Amino acid sequence: MDNIGIGLELLVVGMCTVFVILIIVIWGGKLLINIVNKIAPEEAVAPKKAQKAAPLAAIDTTTMAVLEEAVSKITAGKGRIASVRKV
């Protein structure tokens, strides 16, 4: 019976120790994040310019016909090509 009491005591002490260490790690991480953000704030990134789509006239007529046929078949005649650009 004495061994069960020692075992439970070790269990409680071990779990409390792990809990305290995890709390210290979490607080330390938050403190480190705050310090780094104050010392070296994140730089603003300029937005990328949008690429302009190629006009429909710049596409070969055969290629355009194939694209229109594929879109028509896939969308059952309800879809249309708004722009074409090379990716």
mmCIF file of C-alpha atoms in Angstrom:
data_model
loop_
_atom_site.group_PDB
_atom_site.id
_atom_site.type_symbol
_atom_site.label_atom_id
_atom_site.label_comp_id
_atom_site.label_asym_id
_atom_site.label_seq_id
_atom_site.Cartn_x
_atom_site.Cartn_y
_atom_site.Cartn_z
ATOM 1 C CA MET A 1 0.000 0.000 0.000
ATOM 2 C CA ASP A 2 2.920 2.299 0.705
ATOM 3 C CA ASN A 3 4.210 1.856 -2.844
ATOM 4 C CA ILE A 4 0.903 3.083 -4.318
ATOM 5 C CA GLY A 5 1.143 6.307 -2.309
ATOM 6 C CA ILE A 6 4.719 6.925 -3.473
ATOM 7 C CA GLY A 7 3.683 6.174 -7.051
ATOM 8 C CA LEU A 8 0.775 8.633 -6.932
ATOM 9 C CA GLU A 9 2.996 11.274 -5.345
ATOM 10 C CA LEU A 10 5.571 10.862 -8.113
ATOM 11 C CA LEU A 11 2.786 11.013 -10.705
ATOM 12 C CA VAL A 12 1.445 14.313 -9.358
ATOM 13 C CA VAL A 13 4.897 15.871 -8.957
ATOM 14 C CA GLY A 14 5.895 14.793 -12.477
ATOM 15 C CA MET A 15 2.724 16.111 -14.094
ATOM 16 C CA CYS A 16 2.996 19.435 -12.231
ATOM 17 C CA THR A 17 6.640 19.747 -13.293
ATOM 18 C CA VAL A 18 5.760 19.145 -16.946
ATOM 19 C CA PHE A 19 2.896 21.647 -16.726
ATOM 20 C CA VAL A 20 5.138 24.343 -15.214
ATOM 21 C CA ILE A 21 7.856 23.762 -17.822
ATOM 22 C CA LEU A 22 5.321 23.987 -20.664
ATOM 23 C CA ILE A 23 3.963 27.260 -19.252
ATOM 24 C CA ILE A 24 7.525 28.629 -19.092
ATOM 25 C CA VAL A 25 8.144 27.578 -22.719
ATOM 26 C CA ILE A 26 4.900 29.234 -23.910
ATOM 27 C CA TRP A 27 5.598 32.495 -22.041
ATOM 28 C CA GLY A 28 9.214 32.479 -23.217
ATOM 29 C CA GLY A 29 8.088 32.009 -26.818
ATOM 30 C CA LYS A 30 5.606 34.871 -26.605
ATOM 31 C CA LEU A 31 8.247 37.106 -25.010
ATOM 32 C CA LEU A 32 10.747 36.221 -27.735
ATOM 33 C CA ILE A 33 8.188 36.964 -30.466
ATOM 34 C CA ASN A 34 7.419 40.363 -28.930
ATOM 35 C CA ILE A 35 11.115 41.252 -28.618
ATOM 36 C CA VAL A 36 11.878 40.219 -32.204
ATOM 37 C CA ASN A 37 8.858 42.156 -33.533
ATOM 38 C CA LYS A 38 10.032 45.313 -31.741
ATOM 39 C CA ILE A 39 13.659 44.983 -32.857
ATOM 40 C CA ALA A 40 13.066 43.891 -36.460
ATOM 41 C CA PRO A 41 9.487 44.567 -37.601
ATOM 42 C CA GLU A 42 8.247 42.790 -40.701
ATOM 43 C CA GLU A 43 8.984 44.671 -43.910
ATOM 44 C CA ALA A 44 6.066 45.714 -46.084
ATOM 45 C CA VAL A 45 6.024 43.867 -49.392
ATOM 46 C CA ALA A 46 4.959 45.815 -52.465
ATOM 47 C CA PRO A 47 2.066 44.162 -54.327
ATOM 48 C CA LYS A 48 2.979 42.525 -57.610
ATOM 49 C CA LYS A 49 1.712 44.100 -60.792
ATOM 50 C CA ALA A 50 -0.969 42.067 -62.500
ATOM 51 C CA GLN A 51 -0.044 40.625 -65.855
ATOM 52 C CA LYS A 52 -2.199 41.835 -68.686
ATOM 53 C CA ALA A 53 -4.006 39.135 -70.624
ATOM 54 C CA ALA A 54 -3.092 38.757 -74.257
ATOM 55 C CA PRO A 55 -5.796 40.002 -76.615
ATOM 56 C CA LEU A 56 -7.866 37.322 -78.301
ATOM 57 C CA ALA A 57 -6.618 38.420 -81.722
ATOM 58 C CA ALA A 58 -3.003 37.469 -80.802
ATOM 59 C CA ILE A 59 -3.938 33.763 -80.610
ATOM 60 C CA ASP A 60 -3.657 31.547 -83.687
ATOM 61 C CA THR A 61 -7.098 30.949 -85.245
ATOM 62 C CA THR A 62 -6.692 27.159 -85.133
ATOM 63 C CA THR A 63 -5.751 27.264 -81.445
ATOM 64 C CA MET A 64 -8.648 29.600 -80.699
ATOM 65 C CA ALA A 65 -11.084 27.291 -82.507
ATOM 66 C CA VAL A 66 -9.843 24.297 -80.509
ATOM 67 C CA LEU A 67 -10.168 26.239 -77.245
ATOM 68 C CA GLU A 68 -13.682 27.416 -78.087
ATOM 69 C CA GLU A 69 -14.728 23.878 -79.008
ATOM 70 C CA ALA A 70 -13.299 22.454 -75.759
ATOM 71 C CA VAL A 71 -15.019 25.090 -73.635
ATOM 72 C CA SER A 72 -18.280 24.576 -75.496
ATOM 73 C CA LYS A 73 -18.125 20.818 -75.013
ATOM 74 C CA ILE A 74 -17.172 20.973 -71.334
ATOM 75 C CA THR A 75 -19.786 23.596 -70.410
ATOM 76 C CA ALA A 76 -22.518 22.197 -72.699
ATOM 77 C CA GLY A 77 -22.542 25.395 -74.774
ATOM 78 C CA LYS A 78 -23.037 27.721 -71.786
ATOM 79 C CA GLY A 79 -19.430 28.871 -71.346
ATOM 80 C CA ARG A 80 -17.409 31.339 -73.348
ATOM 81 C CA ILE A 81 -13.763 32.417 -73.450
ATOM 82 C CA ALA A 82 -13.234 35.863 -71.915
ATOM 83 C CA SER A 83 -9.449 36.034 -72.314
ATOM 84 C CA VAL A 84 -6.514 33.847 -73.208
ATOM 85 C CA ARG A 85 -3.023 34.131 -71.766
ATOM 86 C CA LYS A 86 0.033 31.935 -71.641
ATOM 87 C CA VAL A 87 0.820 30.578 -68.194
#
